[in-house]
Every structure is written in structure tokens, then in C-alpha cells.
GROMACS .gro file of C-alpha atoms in nm:
model
  366
    1SER     CA    1   0.014   0.036   0.003
    2THR     CA    2   0.280   0.216   0.062
    3ARG     CA    3   0.448   0.140  -0.309
    4PRO     CA    4   0.253   0.375  -0.491
    5PRO     CA    5   0.363   0.738  -0.300
    6GLN     CA    6   0.694   0.594  -0.299
    7ALA     CA    7   0.725   0.568  -0.651
    8THR     CA    8   0.494   0.899  -0.818
    9PHE     CA    9   0.650   1.148  -0.524
   10PRO     CA   10   1.008   1.145  -0.669
   11TYR     CA   11   0.806   1.271  -1.010
   12LEU     CA   12   0.659   1.538  -0.824
   13VAL     CA   13   0.963   1.661  -0.664
   14LEU     CA   14   1.134   1.630  -0.964
   15PHE     CA   15   0.832   1.881  -1.161
   16ILE     CA   16   0.843   2.098  -0.883
   17MET     CA   17   1.234   2.123  -0.946
   18VAL     CA   18   1.267   2.176  -1.295
   19ILE     CA   19   1.020   2.453  -1.261
   20ARG     CA   20   1.192   2.629  -1.023
   21GLY     CA   21   1.544   2.553  -1.164
   22CYS     CA   22   1.403   2.653  -1.536
   23SER     CA   23   1.309   3.012  -1.372
   24LEU     CA   24   1.606   3.059  -1.191
   25PRO     CA   25   1.846   3.313  -1.373
   26GLY     CA   26   2.130   3.189  -1.541
   27ALA     CA   27   1.935   2.805  -1.589
   28SER     CA   28   1.999   2.834  -1.987
   29LYS     CA   29   2.360   2.856  -1.895
   30GLY     CA   30   2.323   2.504  -1.796
   31LEU     CA   31   2.071   2.379  -2.006
   32GLU     CA   32   2.284   2.416  -2.264
   33PHE     CA   33   2.523   2.257  -2.110
   34TYR     CA   34   2.308   1.967  -2.112
   35LEU     CA   35   2.143   1.975  -2.449
   36VAL     CA   36   2.403   2.069  -2.711
   37PRO     CA   37   2.597   1.782  -2.819
   38ASP     CA   38   2.969   1.841  -2.837
   39PHE     CA   39   3.047   1.560  -3.071
   40SER     CA   40   3.437   1.578  -3.038
   41LYS     CA   41   3.371   1.364  -2.660
   42LEU     CA   42   3.299   1.077  -2.932
   43GLY     CA   43   3.668   0.983  -2.900
   44ASP     CA   44   3.737   0.986  -2.596
   45GLY     CA   45   3.667   0.658  -2.427
   46ARG     CA   46   3.595   0.732  -2.112
   47ILE     CA   47   3.251   0.920  -2.222
   48TRP     CA   48   3.137   0.556  -2.363
   49THR     CA   49   3.211   0.406  -2.041
   50GLN     CA   50   3.071   0.661  -1.873
   51ALA     CA   51   2.750   0.622  -2.031
   52GLY     CA   52   2.777   0.228  -2.024
   53GLU     CA   53   2.782   0.309  -1.634
   54GLN     CA   54   2.486   0.534  -1.664
   55VAL     CA   55   2.290   0.295  -1.857
   56PHE     CA   56   2.383   0.014  -1.583
   57TYR     CA   57   2.309   0.169  -1.275
   58SER     CA   58   1.986   0.357  -1.419
   59LEU     CA   59   1.856   0.077  -1.593
   60GLY     CA   60   1.962  -0.217  -1.353
   61PRO     CA   61   2.111  -0.490  -1.630
   62GLY     CA   62   2.385  -0.697  -1.495
   63TRP     CA   63   2.233  -0.630  -1.072
   64GLY     CA   64   2.042  -0.851  -1.092
   65SER     CA   65   1.762  -0.710  -0.983
   66LEU     CA   66   1.575  -0.740  -1.285
   67VAL     CA   67   1.615  -1.109  -1.287
   68THR     CA   68   1.519  -1.166  -0.933
   69PHE     CA   69   1.188  -0.912  -0.951
   70GLY     CA   70   1.104  -1.101  -1.302
   71SER     CA   71   1.121  -1.444  -1.105
   72PHE     CA   72   0.873  -1.377  -0.921
   73ASN     CA   73   0.639  -1.346  -1.202
   74LYS     CA   74   0.359  -1.553  -1.318
   75ARG     CA   75   0.518  -1.845  -1.606
   76ASP     CA   76   0.292  -1.674  -1.857
   77HIS     CA   77   0.350  -1.285  -1.774
   78ASP     CA   78   0.399  -1.085  -2.032
   79PHE     CA   79   0.804  -0.937  -1.977
   80VAL     CA   80   0.776  -0.842  -2.330
   81THR     CA   81   0.575  -0.510  -2.238
   82ASP     CA   82   0.739  -0.520  -1.982
   83ALA     CA   83   1.094  -0.482  -2.177
   84TYR     CA   84   0.917  -0.206  -2.357
   85ILE     CA   85   0.814  -0.010  -2.043
   86VAL     CA   86   1.110   0.008  -1.836
   87PRO     CA   87   1.374   0.132  -2.034
   88TRP     CA   88   1.149   0.386  -2.147
   89VAL     CA   89   1.010   0.506  -1.852
   90ASN     CA   90   1.378   0.530  -1.731
   91ALA     CA   91   1.513   0.690  -2.016
   92PHE     CA   92   1.249   0.947  -1.952
   93THR     CA   93   1.309   0.986  -1.644
   94SER     CA   94   1.698   1.031  -1.667
   95MET     CA   95   1.639   1.343  -1.909
   96PHE     CA   96   1.377   1.506  -1.686
   97ALA     CA   97   1.654   1.462  -1.353
   98GLY     CA   98   1.861   1.634  -1.570
   99LEU     CA   99   1.650   1.913  -1.636
  100ALA     CA  100   1.617   1.952  -1.286
  101VAL     CA  101   2.000   1.943  -1.200
  102PHE     CA  102   2.136   2.111  -1.525
  103SER     CA  103   1.888   2.403  -1.452
  104THR     CA  104   2.045   2.447  -1.122
  105ALA     CA  105   2.400   2.421  -1.254
  106GLY     CA  106   2.340   2.681  -1.461
  107PHE     CA  107   2.228   2.905  -1.160
  108ILE     CA  108   2.551   2.846  -0.962
  109ALA     CA  109   2.781   2.852  -1.236
  110ASP     CA  110   2.579   3.203  -1.329
  111LYS     CA  111   2.660   3.289  -0.936
  112THR     CA  112   2.994   3.189  -0.835
  113GLY     CA  113   3.131   3.315  -1.203
  114VAL     CA  114   3.296   2.930  -1.330
  115GLU     CA  115   3.191   2.776  -1.590
  116VAL     CA  116   2.912   2.445  -1.565
  117LYS     CA  117   3.141   2.192  -1.667
  118ASP     CA  118   3.404   2.281  -1.401
  119LEU     CA  119   3.125   2.203  -1.128
  120LYS     CA  120   3.098   1.875  -0.913
  121LEU     CA  121   2.792   1.731  -1.150
  122SER     CA  122   2.904   1.368  -1.063
  123GLY     CA  123   2.845   1.123  -0.788
  124SER     CA  124   2.824   1.281  -0.400
  125GLY     CA  125   2.901   1.638  -0.489
  126LEU     CA  126   2.577   1.673  -0.686
  127ALA     CA  127   2.334   1.515  -0.411
  128PHE     CA  128   2.531   1.641  -0.121
  129GLU     CA  129   2.751   1.963  -0.248
  130VAL     CA  130   2.633   2.163  -0.551
  131TYR     CA  131   2.210   2.108  -0.566
  132PRO     CA  132   2.227   2.210  -0.172
  133THR     CA  133   2.405   2.491  -0.233
  134ALA     CA  134   2.163   2.565  -0.522
  135LEU     CA  135   1.911   2.516  -0.265
  136ALA     CA  136   2.048   2.709  -0.014
  137GLU     CA  137   2.037   3.036  -0.208
  138MET     CA  138   1.693   3.021  -0.348
  139GLU     CA  139   1.371   3.177  -0.195
  140GLY     CA  140   1.166   2.884  -0.060
  141SER     CA  141   1.501   2.736   0.055
  142GLN     CA  142   1.411   2.494   0.362
  143PHE     CA  143   1.064   2.422   0.115
  144PHE     CA  144   1.264   2.290  -0.140
  145SER     CA  145   1.527   2.139   0.078
  146VAL     CA  146   1.319   1.933   0.242
  147LEU     CA  147   1.132   1.824  -0.121
  148PHE     CA  148   1.455   1.785  -0.225
  149PHE     CA  149   1.638   1.556   0.068
  150PHE     CA  150   1.293   1.331   0.172
  151MET     CA  151   1.312   1.244  -0.236
  152LEU     CA  152   1.662   1.091  -0.164
  153LEU     CA  153   1.559   0.904   0.125
  154LEU     CA  154   1.282   0.749  -0.082
  155LEU     CA  155   1.520   0.700  -0.376
  156GLY     CA  156   1.761   0.526  -0.156
  157ILE     CA  157   1.522   0.278   0.034
  158ASP     CA  158   1.357   0.145  -0.259
  159SER     CA  159   1.757   0.092  -0.449
  160GLN     CA  160   1.760  -0.079  -0.102
  161PHE     CA  161   1.490  -0.276  -0.089
  162ALA     CA  162   1.578  -0.379  -0.478
  163MET     CA  163   1.969  -0.488  -0.372
  164THR     CA  164   1.901  -0.671  -0.055
  165GLU     CA  165   1.605  -0.888  -0.200
  166THR     CA  166   1.847  -0.944  -0.543
  167PHE     CA  167   2.085  -1.055  -0.263
  168ILE     CA  168   1.907  -1.246  -0.024
  169THR     CA  169   1.736  -1.438  -0.316
  170ALA     CA  170   2.050  -1.515  -0.426
  171ILE     CA  171   2.238  -1.641  -0.137
  172ILE     CA  172   1.855  -1.850  -0.081
  173ASP     CA  173   1.900  -1.995  -0.469
  174SER     CA  174   2.228  -2.087  -0.431
  175GLY     CA  175   2.178  -2.341  -0.138
  176VAL     CA  176   2.489  -2.167   0.078
  177VAL     CA  177   2.259  -2.151   0.369
  178PRO     CA  178   2.066  -2.414   0.537
  179LYS     CA  179   1.745  -2.517   0.393
  180GLU     CA  180   1.554  -2.471   0.744
  181TYR     CA  181   1.635  -2.050   0.667
  182THR     CA  182   1.522  -2.053   0.341
  183SER     CA  183   1.137  -2.128   0.419
  184PRO     CA  184   0.926  -1.827   0.452
  185ALA     CA  185   0.872  -1.865   0.833
  186ASN     CA  186   1.190  -1.841   0.853
  187LYS     CA  187   1.384  -1.641   0.578
  188TRP     CA  188   1.333  -1.329   0.812
  189LYS     CA  189   1.657  -1.488   0.982
  190VAL     CA  190   1.873  -1.493   0.650
  191THR     CA  191   1.728  -1.105   0.609
  192ALA     CA  192   1.779  -0.977   0.931
  193SER     CA  193   2.127  -1.162   0.886
  194CYS     CA  194   2.208  -0.917   0.615
  195CYS     CA  195   2.085  -0.663   0.658
  196LEU     CA  196   2.271  -0.597   0.988
  197VAL     CA  197   2.645  -0.699   0.854
  198CYS     CA  198   2.592  -0.461   0.560
  199TYR     CA  199   2.448  -0.194   0.839
  200LEU     CA  200   2.780  -0.269   1.010
  201LEU     CA  201   2.997  -0.256   0.670
  202GLY     CA  202   2.804   0.072   0.556
  203PHE     CA  203   2.970   0.264   0.889
  204VAL     CA  204   3.288   0.304   0.729
  205PHE     CA  205   3.103   0.531   0.527
  206ILE     CA  206   3.025   0.785   0.784
  207THR     CA  207   3.366   0.842   0.946
  208GLU     CA  208   3.585   1.081   0.924
  209GLY     CA  209   3.689   1.009   0.625
  210GLY     CA  210   3.384   0.827   0.480
  211LEU     CA  211   3.366   1.069   0.166
  212TYR     CA  212   3.678   0.935   0.098
  213TRP     CA  213   3.601   0.564   0.108
  214LEU     CA  214   3.228   0.637  -0.057
  215ASN     CA  215   3.441   0.782  -0.356
  216VAL     CA  216   3.715   0.508  -0.387
  217VAL     CA  217   3.422   0.226  -0.320
  218ASN     CA  218   3.166   0.385  -0.605
  219GLY     CA  219   3.456   0.497  -0.841
  220LEU     CA  220   3.689   0.201  -0.889
  221SER     CA  221   3.487  -0.087  -0.807
  222VAL     CA  222   3.141  -0.081  -1.024
  223GLY     CA  223   3.229  -0.023  -1.374
  224THR     CA  224   3.395  -0.292  -1.545
  225THR     CA  225   3.278  -0.554  -1.306
  226LEU     CA  226   2.953  -0.462  -1.449
  227PHE     CA  227   3.055  -0.480  -1.820
  228THR     CA  228   3.225  -0.823  -1.722
  229ILE     CA  229   2.881  -0.892  -1.586
  230GLY     CA  230   2.656  -0.859  -1.929
  231CYS     CA  231   2.928  -0.968  -2.135
  232LEU     CA  232   2.927  -1.337  -2.022
  233GLU     CA  233   2.581  -1.306  -1.932
  234GLY     CA  234   2.492  -1.231  -2.313
  235VAL     CA  235   2.801  -1.530  -2.387
  236ALA     CA  236   2.601  -1.757  -2.223
  237VAL     CA  237   2.339  -1.702  -2.396
  238CYS     CA  238   2.446  -1.736  -2.706
  239ILE     CA  239   2.630  -2.062  -2.542
  240TYR     CA  240   2.322  -2.182  -2.439
  241GLY     CA  241   2.138  -2.078  -2.796
  242VAL     CA  242   1.985  -1.769  -2.903
  243ASP     CA  243   1.694  -1.934  -3.117
  244ARG     CA  244   1.639  -2.216  -2.857
  245PHE     CA  245   1.609  -1.926  -2.603
  246VAL     CA  246   1.389  -1.706  -2.840
  247GLU     CA  247   1.166  -2.056  -2.821
  248LYS     CA  248   1.166  -2.098  -2.494
  249CYS     CA  249   1.035  -1.709  -2.436
  250LYS     CA  250   0.750  -1.762  -2.648
  251GLU     CA  251   0.599  -2.088  -2.492
  252MET     CA  252   0.594  -1.827  -2.147
  253VAL     CA  253   0.382  -1.547  -2.335
  254GLY     CA  254   0.175  -1.772  -2.556
  255PRO     CA  255   0.104  -1.854  -2.912
  256GLU     CA  256  -0.114  -1.489  -2.936
  257LEU     CA  257   0.157  -1.275  -2.780
  258SER     CA  258   0.390  -1.389  -2.979
  259THR     CA  259   0.316  -1.372  -3.319
  260TYR     CA  260   0.217  -1.045  -3.224
  261TYR     CA  261   0.583  -0.965  -3.079
  262ARG     CA  262   0.688  -1.140  -3.396
  263SER     CA  263   0.965  -0.828  -3.520
  264THR     CA  264   1.023  -0.799  -3.106
  265PHE     CA  265   1.135  -1.153  -3.062
  266THR     CA  266   1.328  -1.100  -3.404
  267TYR     CA  267   1.509  -0.766  -3.251
  268PHE     CA  268   1.587  -0.965  -2.927
  269ALA     CA  269   1.735  -1.222  -3.155
  270PHE     CA  270   1.979  -0.998  -3.325
  271THR     CA  271   2.074  -0.811  -3.015
  272TRP     CA  272   2.149  -1.086  -2.772
  273LYS     CA  273   2.311  -1.319  -3.027
  274TRP     CA  274   2.588  -1.011  -3.192
  275ALA     CA  275   2.458  -0.627  -2.991
  276VAL     CA  276   2.501  -0.692  -2.615
  277PRO     CA  277   2.810  -0.943  -2.643
  278THR     CA  278   2.993  -0.761  -2.894
  279LEU     CA  279   2.903  -0.369  -2.746
  280SER     CA  280   2.970  -0.554  -2.350
  281PHE     CA  281   3.302  -0.686  -2.462
  282VAL     CA  282   3.399  -0.339  -2.633
  283LEU     CA  283   3.346  -0.153  -2.330
  284VAL     CA  284   3.555  -0.426  -2.075
  285ILE     CA  285   3.808  -0.444  -2.260
  286THR     CA  286   3.824  -0.016  -2.288
  287SER     CA  287   3.778   0.026  -1.895
  288ILE     CA  288   4.056  -0.223  -1.822
  289VAL     CA  289   4.264  -0.006  -2.116
  290LEU     CA  290   4.199   0.315  -1.920
  291SER     CA  291   4.200   0.179  -1.541
  292PHE     CA  292   4.609   0.195  -1.671
  293THR     CA  293   4.612   0.537  -1.830
  294SER     CA  294   4.348   0.767  -1.628
  295ASP     CA  295   4.431   0.971  -1.345
  296PHE     CA  296   4.224   0.830  -1.082
  297SER     CA  297   4.285   1.179  -0.849
  298GLU     CA  298   3.937   1.223  -0.843
  299TYR     CA  299   3.843   0.928  -0.685
  300VAL     CA  300   4.210   0.848  -0.455
  301CYS     CA  301   4.261   1.165  -0.331
  302ASN     CA  302   4.095   1.420  -0.062
  303ASP     CA  303   4.274   1.713  -0.216
  304PRO     CA  304   4.276   1.586  -0.611
  305GLY     CA  305   4.430   1.914  -0.715
  306ALA     CA  306   4.733   1.880  -0.506
  307GLU     CA  307   5.013   1.771  -0.665
  308SER     CA  308   5.129   1.454  -0.519
  309CYS     CA  309   4.848   1.222  -0.346
  310GLU     CA  310   5.060   0.935  -0.121
  311ASP     CA  311   4.734   0.740  -0.097
  312ALA     CA  312   4.673   0.705  -0.454
  313ASP     CA  313   4.830   0.373  -0.515
  314TRP     CA  314   4.665   0.232  -0.203
  315GLY     CA  315   4.312   0.342  -0.278
  316ILE     CA  316   4.357   0.241  -0.663
  317GLY     CA  317   4.466  -0.107  -0.555
  318PHE     CA  318   4.230  -0.140  -0.299
  319GLY     CA  319   3.873  -0.003  -0.568
  320PHE     CA  320   4.028  -0.252  -0.832
  321MET     CA  321   4.101  -0.543  -0.576
  322LEU     CA  322   3.712  -0.463  -0.463
  323CYS     CA  323   3.646  -0.508  -0.849
  324ALA     CA  324   3.827  -0.844  -0.894
  325SER     CA  325   3.672  -0.985  -0.587
  326SER     CA  326   3.337  -0.943  -0.740
  327MET     CA  327   3.393  -1.067  -1.061
  328ALA     CA  328   3.562  -1.365  -0.890
  329ILE     CA  329   3.238  -1.487  -0.797
  330ILE     CA  330   3.147  -1.595  -1.141
  331PRO     CA  331   3.429  -1.888  -1.160
  332ALA     CA  332   3.385  -2.020  -0.821
  333VAL     CA  333   3.024  -2.004  -0.831
  334ALA     CA  334   3.046  -2.257  -1.166
  335PHE     CA  335   3.357  -2.462  -1.027
  336ARG     CA  336   3.111  -2.510  -0.709
  337LYS     CA  337   2.830  -2.619  -0.974
  338TRP     CA  338   3.085  -2.840  -1.145
  339TYR     CA  339   3.274  -2.976  -0.825
  340LEU     CA  340   2.857  -3.116  -0.719
  341GLU     CA  341   2.723  -3.256  -1.026
  342THR     CA  342   3.022  -3.446  -1.116
  343TYR     CA  343   3.130  -3.578  -0.720
  344ILE     CA  344   2.833  -3.563  -0.489
  345LEU     CA  345   2.499  -3.601  -0.697
  346SER     CA  346   2.709  -3.849  -0.899
  347ALA     CA  347   2.784  -4.009  -0.553
  348ASP     CA  348   2.434  -3.953  -0.474
  349ALA     CA  349   2.335  -4.195  -0.797
  350GLY     CA  350   2.545  -4.470  -0.662
  351ASP     CA  351   2.819  -4.379  -0.930
  352ASP     CA  352   3.088  -4.610  -0.719
  353ALA     CA  353   3.361  -4.531  -1.025
  354THR     CA  354   3.481  -4.228  -0.888
  355PRO     CA  355   3.665  -4.293  -0.623
  356TYR     CA  356   3.614  -3.922  -0.487
  357GLY     CA  357   3.261  -4.001  -0.482
  358VAL     CA  358   3.260  -4.322  -0.289
  359GLU     CA  359   3.412  -4.110  -0.003
  360MET     CA  360   3.202  -3.879  -0.013
  361ARG     CA  361   2.873  -4.109  -0.021
  362SER     CA  362   2.996  -4.341   0.253
  363SER     CA  363   3.125  -4.083   0.509
  364SER     CA  364   2.825  -3.917   0.478
  365SER     CA  365   2.637  -4.254   0.520
  366ALA     CA  366   2.808  -4.263   0.806
   0.00000   0.00000   0.00000
């Protein structure tokens, strides 16, 4: 019963912010920076990786939340319509939010005498530095500040629900917790444990160096990981068989919708077979190359403008370690699945030809 207000309230706040932002002096400068393209940037690989990260962050591929929530649908659910609605709503929301952000950025640039491009409009700088500064300069700043941060709170709660549910579903489905804890009556124990661990880990972000930790984790540990996951998901579909995968999708929606969405399934087959693996692979390679050639001072230095940064090597190494640890789960789960099917399951089936399988079976029987 609380979902509709949480889903619609941010749009109401965005609408108010857009109207207010566009009425501020200097707003046209920010909107021009936002809406007028600079085609010379297309040759910059970092622009493409940042655009890819934006899509993965806002739309959700690679995080698992779309797959998790989709798994709760009925088998014959019309997911094709969802596949149309979700990206279009996401794109509209992103574009609409940009109007609020850059109209306000133009106001800040006009007031301070700096260029819009020199403002810190990414990461925590936007939500906790640039935008609050702009709100403080507006008439009725208290009203708009309450609206803005209440909207951030609701968006943060919604996002956390999605990520937590995805994490818990993955733990339960993987079988790493005892079966008695996977029942609806006991699932709350797994949920409470995960929330408690995440809560304790989050304390590092509210320490005196919390903003530094946030920049390192947010800036260095996600991009390459998401691109790799997206690429491997595309490769997995290709290995399974794109045509076979499409037929399974048609079975789910039924013959009537399969006929209606005939051209859509043709498009899906093309993207799954060629576009997704190719583009995500290019993003993976580009992000890796940039990892060795880019300046990460904005993420790992408390003062990016300083001549030297003592924490640069340590911060970059820690960020890449987080990235590698996330990707290491993929081969680890694959090995676990192979091990279980090769030894444990074969032993349970009575495969006495495998010495280790016999040992496992006999020990479990004892």
C-alpha cells in the first residue's frame, strides 16, 4: 500500500525542481550545456564507459535485480511489454531529472562565475555539495531542501530494497544456507543477518574519511565488473543457443503474443546474439585499458588538485581488489556447480567408479 506514493512522489518533486530550476537566472547556461551535444567527445573512451555505467546504474542490467523481480512473475507473464516500458520510463526519468540538475547547475555557475563543466556534477558532489548549495540560495530554501532530501531518502530506500532482495534471493537459491532457513517462516532470519552485516559495513562511510571511502568504492569497483557481467550474460545466452532461448520465451508468453511480437523477438535475437556480447566486450576492454592510463585522483585523493597524492596507489589497488573480488564469484560458483554435479550428485546416484564420490557417499552415510 506504500508503493504508489514512493513511486510517484519523486516525479512530483522532480517536476517542482524542474519548474523552479528553469525559472532561476543562468538556467539557460546549464540547459545549453546539457542539451547541446559536443560531438568531439565521441572520440573519448571514458565518455563511452561513463555512458555505459549510467545505463547499468539506472536501468539495472548486471545487478541481478531485474532477474530477481522477474522470477516472481507468473510463467505466462507478458515480459515483452515490460521490456518496452521499463527502458522508456527509465530514459524519460533520466532526461527529465537532467533538466532539474543542469538548470540548477547553470544558476550556480552564473552566481559563482565559473563554467558549468567545472562544477562537480557527479557522485556525492552533486547530491551533497552542488545541489544543497543551490537550494540554500533559492527563495523558500527550507521547503525545497526538505522536498529534495525526502526524495533522496525514498529513492535510497527503494534502491536498497531491490539490492537487498537480489542478494538474499541469490543466497537462498544457491543453497549456501541450510534449507530450514529458506522457508517463508524463517527467511526473515537470513534477511535480518544480511541487513545487519551491511549496516555494520556501512559505518566506514560515515567516519571522518567516509567520503574518501565512498569515492574509492563508487568510482573504481563497479564499472568493469558490470560490463564483464553483462558480457558474460550475453555469452551464456549464445552458448545456450539464441534460437532455443527465443523459443523458450515464446512458450512463456503464449502463441498469441508470440505472433503479435514476432518482429520484437527477431530484434531480441539479434541483440542477444550480436549486439550485447559485442558492445559489452568493447566496454570491458575499454574500461580495462583506461584503468591503466587514466588519472584516478578525483577518486583516491582527498585533494585532487594537489601536486602529489600519497594514497593514490593504495586507493587504486583497493578499488581494483573490490572489482576483482566481485568478478571472482563467477568462476567460484561455476567451479562449485561443476564439483557438486561431478562428485556429490554422482555419488548420491551410486557412481562407485569415482573414488572421491564413493568416499563422500560413504562418509555421508556414516
